[in-house]
Short mmCIF file of C-alpha atoms in Angstrom, two decimals:
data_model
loop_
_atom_site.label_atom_id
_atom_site.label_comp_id
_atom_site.label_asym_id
_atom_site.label_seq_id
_atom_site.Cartn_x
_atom_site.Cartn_y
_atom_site.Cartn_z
CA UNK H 1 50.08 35.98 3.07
CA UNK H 2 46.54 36.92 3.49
CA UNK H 3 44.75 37.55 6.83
CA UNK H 4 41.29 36.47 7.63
CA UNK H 5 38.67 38.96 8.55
CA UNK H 6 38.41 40.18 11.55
CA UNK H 7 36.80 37.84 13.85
CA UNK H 8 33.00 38.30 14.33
CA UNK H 9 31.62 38.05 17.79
CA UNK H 10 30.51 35.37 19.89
CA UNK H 11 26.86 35.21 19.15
CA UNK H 12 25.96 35.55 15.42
CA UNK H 13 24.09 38.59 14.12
CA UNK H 14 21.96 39.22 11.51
CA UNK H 15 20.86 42.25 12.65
CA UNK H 16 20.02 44.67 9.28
CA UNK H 17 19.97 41.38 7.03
CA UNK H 18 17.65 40.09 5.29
CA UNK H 19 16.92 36.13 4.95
CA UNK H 20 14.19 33.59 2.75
CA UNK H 21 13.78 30.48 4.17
CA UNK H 22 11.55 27.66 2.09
CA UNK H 23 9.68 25.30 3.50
CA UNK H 24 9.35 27.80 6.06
CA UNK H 25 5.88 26.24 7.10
CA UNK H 26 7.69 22.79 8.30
CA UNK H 27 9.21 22.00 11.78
CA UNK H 28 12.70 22.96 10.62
CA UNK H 29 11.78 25.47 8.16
CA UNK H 30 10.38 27.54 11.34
CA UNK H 31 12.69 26.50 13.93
CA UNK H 32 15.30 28.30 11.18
CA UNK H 33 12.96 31.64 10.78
CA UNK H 34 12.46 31.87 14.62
CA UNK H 35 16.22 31.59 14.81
CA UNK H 36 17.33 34.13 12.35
CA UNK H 37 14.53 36.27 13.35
CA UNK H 38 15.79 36.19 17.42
CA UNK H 39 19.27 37.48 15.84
CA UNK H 40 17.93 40.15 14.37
CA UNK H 41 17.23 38.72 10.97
CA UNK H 42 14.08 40.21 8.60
CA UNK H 43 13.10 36.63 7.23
CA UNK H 44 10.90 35.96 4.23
CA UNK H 45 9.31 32.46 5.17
CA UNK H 46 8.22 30.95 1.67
CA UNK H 47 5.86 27.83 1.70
CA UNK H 48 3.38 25.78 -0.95
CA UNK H 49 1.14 25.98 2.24
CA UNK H 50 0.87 29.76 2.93
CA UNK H 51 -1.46 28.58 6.15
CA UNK H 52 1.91 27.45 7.20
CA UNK H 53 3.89 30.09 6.42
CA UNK H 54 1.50 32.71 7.98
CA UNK H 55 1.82 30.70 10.98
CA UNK H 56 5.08 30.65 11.43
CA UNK H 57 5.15 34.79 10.60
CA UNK H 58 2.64 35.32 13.53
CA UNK H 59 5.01 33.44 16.15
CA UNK H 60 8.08 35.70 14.97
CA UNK H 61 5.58 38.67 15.21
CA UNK H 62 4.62 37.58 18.96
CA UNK H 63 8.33 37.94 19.81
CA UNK H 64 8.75 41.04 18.31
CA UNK H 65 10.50 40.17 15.08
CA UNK H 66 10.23 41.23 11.34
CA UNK H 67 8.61 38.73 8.73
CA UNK H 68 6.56 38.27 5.78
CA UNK H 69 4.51 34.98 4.42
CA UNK H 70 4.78 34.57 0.99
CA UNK H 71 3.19 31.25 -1.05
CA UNK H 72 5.22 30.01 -3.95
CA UNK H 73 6.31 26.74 -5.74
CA UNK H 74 9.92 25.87 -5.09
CA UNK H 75 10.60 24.28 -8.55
CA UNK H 76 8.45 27.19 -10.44
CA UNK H 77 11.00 29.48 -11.88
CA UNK H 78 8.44 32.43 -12.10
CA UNK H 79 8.09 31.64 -8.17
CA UNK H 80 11.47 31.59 -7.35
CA UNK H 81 12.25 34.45 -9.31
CA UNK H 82 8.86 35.98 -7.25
CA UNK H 83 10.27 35.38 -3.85
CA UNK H 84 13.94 36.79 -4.73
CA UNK H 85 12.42 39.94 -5.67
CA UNK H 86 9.77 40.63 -2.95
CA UNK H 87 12.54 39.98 -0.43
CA UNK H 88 14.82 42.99 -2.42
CA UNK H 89 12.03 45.15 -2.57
CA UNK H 90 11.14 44.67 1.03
CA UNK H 91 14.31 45.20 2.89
CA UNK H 92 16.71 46.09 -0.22
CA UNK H 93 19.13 43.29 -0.05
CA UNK H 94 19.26 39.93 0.50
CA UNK H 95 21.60 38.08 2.72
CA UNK H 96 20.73 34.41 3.23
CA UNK H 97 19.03 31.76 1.36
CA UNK H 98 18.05 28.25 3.05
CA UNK H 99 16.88 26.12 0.60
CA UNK H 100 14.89 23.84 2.98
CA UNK H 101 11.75 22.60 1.03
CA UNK H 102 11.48 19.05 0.08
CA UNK H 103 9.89 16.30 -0.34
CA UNK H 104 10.63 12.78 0.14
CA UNK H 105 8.27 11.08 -2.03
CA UNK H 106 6.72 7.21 -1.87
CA UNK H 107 8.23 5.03 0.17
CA UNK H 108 8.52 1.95 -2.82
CA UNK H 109 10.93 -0.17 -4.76
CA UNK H 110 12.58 1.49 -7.81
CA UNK H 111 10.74 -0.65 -10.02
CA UNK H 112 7.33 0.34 -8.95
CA UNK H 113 8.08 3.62 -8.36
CA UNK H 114 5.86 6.02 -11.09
CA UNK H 115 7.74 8.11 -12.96
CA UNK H 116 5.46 11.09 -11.93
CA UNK H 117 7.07 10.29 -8.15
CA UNK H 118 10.46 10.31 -9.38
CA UNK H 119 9.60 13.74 -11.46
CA UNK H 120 8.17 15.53 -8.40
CA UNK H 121 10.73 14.73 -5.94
CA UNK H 122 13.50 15.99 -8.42
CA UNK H 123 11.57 18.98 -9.04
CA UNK H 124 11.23 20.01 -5.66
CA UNK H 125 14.19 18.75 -3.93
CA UNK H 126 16.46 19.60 -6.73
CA UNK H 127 15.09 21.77 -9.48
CA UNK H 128 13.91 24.12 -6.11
CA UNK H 129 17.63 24.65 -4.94
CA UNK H 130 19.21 25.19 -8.52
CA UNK H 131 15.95 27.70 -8.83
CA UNK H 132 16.72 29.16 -5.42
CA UNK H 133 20.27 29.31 -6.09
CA UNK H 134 20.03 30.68 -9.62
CA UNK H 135 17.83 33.61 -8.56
CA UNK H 136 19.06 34.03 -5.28
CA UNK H 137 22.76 33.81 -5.91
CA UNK H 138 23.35 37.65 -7.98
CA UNK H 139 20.96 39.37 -5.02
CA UNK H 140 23.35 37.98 -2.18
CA UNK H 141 26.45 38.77 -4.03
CA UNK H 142 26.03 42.29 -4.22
CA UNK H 143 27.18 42.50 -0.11
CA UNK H 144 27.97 38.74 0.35
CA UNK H 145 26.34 36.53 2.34
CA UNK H 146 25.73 32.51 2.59
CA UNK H 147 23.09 30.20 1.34
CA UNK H 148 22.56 26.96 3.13
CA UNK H 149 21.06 23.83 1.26
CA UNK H 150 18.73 21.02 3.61
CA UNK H 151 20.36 17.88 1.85
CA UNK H 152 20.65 14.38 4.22
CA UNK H 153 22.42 11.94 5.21
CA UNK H 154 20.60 10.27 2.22
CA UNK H 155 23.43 12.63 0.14
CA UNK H 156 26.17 9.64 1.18
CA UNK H 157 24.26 6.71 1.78
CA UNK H 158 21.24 4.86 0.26
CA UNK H 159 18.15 3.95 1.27
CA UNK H 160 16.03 1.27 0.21
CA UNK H 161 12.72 2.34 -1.48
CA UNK H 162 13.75 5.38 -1.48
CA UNK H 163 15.69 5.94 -4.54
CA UNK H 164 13.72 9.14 -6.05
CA UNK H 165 14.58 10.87 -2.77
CA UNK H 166 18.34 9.59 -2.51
CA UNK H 167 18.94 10.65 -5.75
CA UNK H 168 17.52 14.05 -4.95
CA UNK H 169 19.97 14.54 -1.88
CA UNK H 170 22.79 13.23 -3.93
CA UNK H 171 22.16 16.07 -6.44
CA UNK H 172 21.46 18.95 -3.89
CA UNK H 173 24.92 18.40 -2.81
CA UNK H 174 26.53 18.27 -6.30
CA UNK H 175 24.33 22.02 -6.99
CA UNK H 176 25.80 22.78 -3.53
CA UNK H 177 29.69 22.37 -4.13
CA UNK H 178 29.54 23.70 -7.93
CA UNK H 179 27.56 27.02 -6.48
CA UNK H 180 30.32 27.18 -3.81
CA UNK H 181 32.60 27.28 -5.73
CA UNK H 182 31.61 29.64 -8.54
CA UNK H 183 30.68 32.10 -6.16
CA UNK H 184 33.62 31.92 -2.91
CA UNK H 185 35.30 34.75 -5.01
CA UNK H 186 32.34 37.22 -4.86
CA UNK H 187 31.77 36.87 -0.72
CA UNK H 188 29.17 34.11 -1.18
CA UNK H 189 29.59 30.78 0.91
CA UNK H 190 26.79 27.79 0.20
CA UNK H 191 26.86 24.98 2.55
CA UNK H 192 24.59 21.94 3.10
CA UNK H 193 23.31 20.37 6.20
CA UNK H 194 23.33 16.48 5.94
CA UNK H 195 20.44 15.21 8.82
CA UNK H 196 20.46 12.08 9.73
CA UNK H 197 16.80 11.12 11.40
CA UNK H 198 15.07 14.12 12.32
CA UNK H 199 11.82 13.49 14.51
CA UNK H 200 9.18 15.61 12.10
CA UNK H 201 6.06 14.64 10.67
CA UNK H 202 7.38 13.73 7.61
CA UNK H 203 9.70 10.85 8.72
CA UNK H 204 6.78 9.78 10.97
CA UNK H 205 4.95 9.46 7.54
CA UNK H 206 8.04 7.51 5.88
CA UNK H 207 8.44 5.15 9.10
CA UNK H 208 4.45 4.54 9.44
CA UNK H 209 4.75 3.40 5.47
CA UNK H 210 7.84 1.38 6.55
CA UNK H 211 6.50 -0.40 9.88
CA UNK H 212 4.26 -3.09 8.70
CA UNK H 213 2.30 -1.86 11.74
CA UNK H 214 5.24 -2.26 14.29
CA UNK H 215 5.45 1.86 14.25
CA UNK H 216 7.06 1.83 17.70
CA UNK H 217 9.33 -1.31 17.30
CA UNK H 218 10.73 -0.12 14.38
CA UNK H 219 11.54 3.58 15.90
CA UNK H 220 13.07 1.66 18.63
CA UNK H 221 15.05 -0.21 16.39
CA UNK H 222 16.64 2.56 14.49
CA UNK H 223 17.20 4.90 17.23
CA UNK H 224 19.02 2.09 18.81
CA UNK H 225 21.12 1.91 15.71
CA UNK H 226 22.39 5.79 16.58
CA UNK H 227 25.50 6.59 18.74
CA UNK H 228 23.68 9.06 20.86
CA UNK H 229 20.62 6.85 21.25
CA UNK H 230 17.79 9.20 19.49
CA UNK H 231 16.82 10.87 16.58
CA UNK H 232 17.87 15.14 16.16
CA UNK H 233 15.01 17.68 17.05
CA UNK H 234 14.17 20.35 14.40
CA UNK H 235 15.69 23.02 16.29
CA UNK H 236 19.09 21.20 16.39
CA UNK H 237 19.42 21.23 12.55
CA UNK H 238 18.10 24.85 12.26
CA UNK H 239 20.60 25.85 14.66
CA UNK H 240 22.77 24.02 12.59
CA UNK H 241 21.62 26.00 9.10
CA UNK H 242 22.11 29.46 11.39
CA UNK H 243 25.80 28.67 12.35
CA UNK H 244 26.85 28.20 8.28
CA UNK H 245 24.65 31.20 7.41
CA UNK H 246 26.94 33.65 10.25
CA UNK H 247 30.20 34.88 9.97
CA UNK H 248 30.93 32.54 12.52
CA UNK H 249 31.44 30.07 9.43
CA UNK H 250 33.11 32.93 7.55
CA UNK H 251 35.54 30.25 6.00
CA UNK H 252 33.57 27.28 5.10
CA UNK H 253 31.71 26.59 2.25
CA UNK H 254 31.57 23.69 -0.35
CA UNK H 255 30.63 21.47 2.50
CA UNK H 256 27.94 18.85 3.78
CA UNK H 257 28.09 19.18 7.47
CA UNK H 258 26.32 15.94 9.70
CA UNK H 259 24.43 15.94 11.84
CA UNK H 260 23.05 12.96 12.98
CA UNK H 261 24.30 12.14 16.52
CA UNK H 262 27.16 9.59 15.25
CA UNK H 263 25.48 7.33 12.78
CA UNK H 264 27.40 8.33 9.82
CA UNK H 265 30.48 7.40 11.97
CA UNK H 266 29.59 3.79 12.58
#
């Protein structure tokens, strides 16, 4: 019967690897570049917003680590293609793809939603990771390596006036479990993480459209609603995205790991 592979240490490392990380200019998008960078990791932190790319490259650089900004369009196949290469002719391989850049559109019934909305969010939270994935994929197969996919906990259960964006999560992890498994024979694992509330601007945009001017009462509300009491902190999922990227999670892929401190349980 086959063995496993020799168990990797304690601590992941990415030293000599090379990683691209979208949405790289967001709260979780850099919390995941600081992370890989601190283990060693030469990142490539792709953004729509190069100002927030470049800023996240100057805090890696004040720590000491390797990284380059680089502006693209997630659901441009010219871009995608764009990124994949400058990270191979950088560093000459690439290890690690987070797919992290999204979107989650207007917060509005389904029937007054705009079919422009509905467009955008698929393009970028879905046509981006079957972009990233379809570029991506032959690069990181040529040593192995893992791609991780940001899809929610929006990927299991609805949310009303939100349907462009919980259709989008649905589909990331459909791309995510077809990928893993046309690629587990070649060294490749691609994995999802499933957040549950994550306190970031952009759900502080969603709940401000959703208060009816009760912001705080409704945040109390919902973090109420959660097992643990509170919503996750970037860094949490990003730590998250860094553990399925490692060896550490050398045999797992095909999956949609939670986190969201219990409230998928209840």
């Amino acid at each position: 019967m086959p063995r496993g592979p020799k168990r990797p240490p304690a601590v992941a490392d990415f030293s000599g690897r090379t990683a691209i990380v979208t949405g790289a200019g967001g709260e979780i998008g850099r919390a995941a570049c600081l992370g890989l960078a601190r283990l060693g990791a030469r990142v490539l932190a792709v953004d729509l917003n190069e100002a927030g790319a470049r800023e996240t490259v100057e805090e890696i650089a004040s720590e000491g680590g390797e990284a380059v900004a680089m502006a693209a369009d997630v659901s441009s196949e010219a871009d995608a293609a764009a990124f994949v290469g400058r990270a191979v002719s950088l560093w000459g391989r690439l290890d690690v793809l987070i797919n992290n850049a999204g979107w989650q559109g207007p917060v509005t019934p389904l029937t007054t939603c705009t079919v422009e909305d509905f467009d955008r969010v698929m393009a970028i939270n879905v046509r981006g990771v079957f972009l990233g994935m379809k570029h991506a994929l032959p690069a990181i197969a040529r040593q192995g390596g893992a791609v991780v996919n940001t899809a929610s906990l929006g990927s299991y259960v609805a949310t009303r006036n939100l349907s462009p964006y919980t259709a989008s999560k649905h589909a990331v992890m459909g791309l995510t479990k077809t990928a893993a498994l046309e690629v587990a024979r070649q060294g490749v694992r691609v994995n999802a993480v499933c957040p549950g509330p994550v306190d970031t601007p952009l759900l502080r945009e969603i709940e401000t459209q959703q208060a009816n001017g009760d912001f705080e009462g409704l945040r109390r509300k919902r973090t109420a609603s959660i097992p643990t009491g509170r919503y996750a902190q970037p860094a949490e999922v990003a730590d998250l995205m860094i553990y399925l990227a490692s060896d550490r999670a050398a045999h797992i892929t095909g999956q949609g790991i939670h986190i969201n401190g219990g409230a998928y349980a209840a």
